[in-house]
């Protein structure tokens, strides 16, 4: 709803800074690379408003719960990401995958007959839940570090977005002080202490990861119906927003080039669908914000009716992360690799679906380095956006 042109970054550092991290599964490691560079260059930077969805929700929750400064929080997140393997996110042993495939087959062939084994998702993400419980102290149904940082005033608000399968609405789970819940068509905010189940719900990729029950409703990935990914940060008072997307902006020749030969395999269809759902919306939101800023700039303050100009800087990969994933595919666990190849991941030149699930240490390390390189390339732009009020480290 409110923003500055993405390429026009102001030097003014006044106003509340918000961080928006989008979804993208394993691509979330790219966000850590960008943040790692920023934290090293601006070690005293404070970000009062933190919002995330899907993989971005995992990163945001860990940052919000960190007991140290931004630099130590990002360093810990980088270590966590670099320690990941597919086995730490979902079960990839041959027996589990074979049983899952059989259950799906029985379900499809049974016509819904009574006694047919139920199915929830292609992958079991219980390992991820256990990992988050080890990393984040969760006491009395609350992530302790988030509450402590709110009490100390280090952060103002944290928001994680999920999609309710029960009602079809987008729900933004918010924890913070002096929050006024908002409601829009098919979107609402719910103030509550954040838990690991909220993170799991926001990150539950449809079909691949199982839905998560929070309260009386079942939830999936927050990117599915989130038409305005910048909205939570705006509602929480941000007047400057740093958004880190995991979507590579293809050039016209790249966008026009065919990604496969012949009939599209399931992996290509799923990849296109997931890209449309999770990765494209921030660009549309940025255009709307730019238009609103342009209108507001022509109005005197007394005629703006509470609306405000908001500066936005969007960071995104300079490389096609889907195409990059193909280089690391042969190192996936054998049973999992067998299943994904069955979906046609080797029949497409840019296996975007695979890149969401590629929790391989070597791929993740390359994504982090890519984020650091991209931030270094745009160093002057980032410095101007963060403003003179934040002194860069020498």
Coordinates of N, CA and C in Angstrom, one line a residue, residues 1 9 19 32 37 72 96 134 140 167 196-197 214 217 232 259-260 276 278 342-343 349 356 384:
X1 N 0.8 -1.2 0.0 CA 0.0 0.0 0.0 C 0.8 1.3 0.0
X9 N 16.3 5.0 -3.7 CA 16.5 4.8 -2.3 C 16.9 6.1 -1.7
X19 N 11.8 -5.3 8.2 CA 12.4 -6.4 7.4 C 11.4 -7.3 7.0
X32 N 20.0 -15.1 4.1 CA 21.0 -15.1 5.2 C 22.3 -14.5 4.6
X37 N 26.0 -9.9 5.1 CA 26.8 -8.8 4.6 C 26.3 -7.5 5.3
X72 N 25.4 -11.1 15.6 CA 25.5 -12.4 16.2 C 24.3 -13.2 15.8
X96 N 10.4 -44.7 4.3 CA 9.4 -43.7 4.5 C 8.9 -43.2 3.2
X134 N 15.2 -27.6 19.2 CA 16.6 -27.5 19.8 C 17.2 -26.1 19.7
X140 N 6.1 -22.7 27.8 CA 4.7 -22.3 28.1 C 4.1 -21.8 26.7
X167 N -10.5 -22.1 6.7 CA -11.4 -21.0 6.3 C -11.0 -20.4 4.9
X196 N 6.6 -22.4 18.0 CA 7.2 -23.2 16.9 C 6.1 -23.7 15.9
X197 N 4.9 -24.0 16.4 CA 3.9 -24.4 15.5 C 3.5 -23.3 14.5
X214 N -3.1 -25.2 14.4 CA -2.9 -24.1 15.4 C -4.3 -23.7 15.9
X217 N -7.8 -24.6 13.8 CA -7.7 -24.5 12.4 C -6.4 -25.2 11.9
X232 N 1.9 -6.6 6.2 CA 2.1 -6.8 7.7 C 3.1 -5.7 8.2
X259 N 12.0 -23.8 -21.2 CA 12.6 -24.5 -20.0 C 12.7 -26.0 -20.1
X260 N 12.0 -26.5 -21.2 CA 11.9 -28.0 -21.4 C 11.6 -28.2 -22.8
X276 N 4.6 -18.9 -9.0 CA 3.5 -17.9 -9.1 C 2.9 -17.6 -7.7
X278 N 4.4 -18.2 -4.6 CA 5.3 -17.8 -3.5 C 6.3 -16.7 -3.9
X342 N 11.5 -38.9 -10.7 CA 10.2 -39.4 -11.2 C 9.2 -38.3 -11.6
X343 N 9.3 -37.1 -10.9 CA 8.5 -36.0 -11.2 C 9.0 -35.2 -12.4
X349 N 15.1 -27.4 -17.6 CA 16.4 -26.7 -17.5 C 16.5 -25.9 -16.2
X356 N 13.4 -25.5 -4.1 CA 12.7 -25.3 -2.8 C 13.0 -26.3 -1.8
X384 N 23.0 4.0 1.5 CA 22.1 5.1 1.4 C 20.7 4.9 2.0

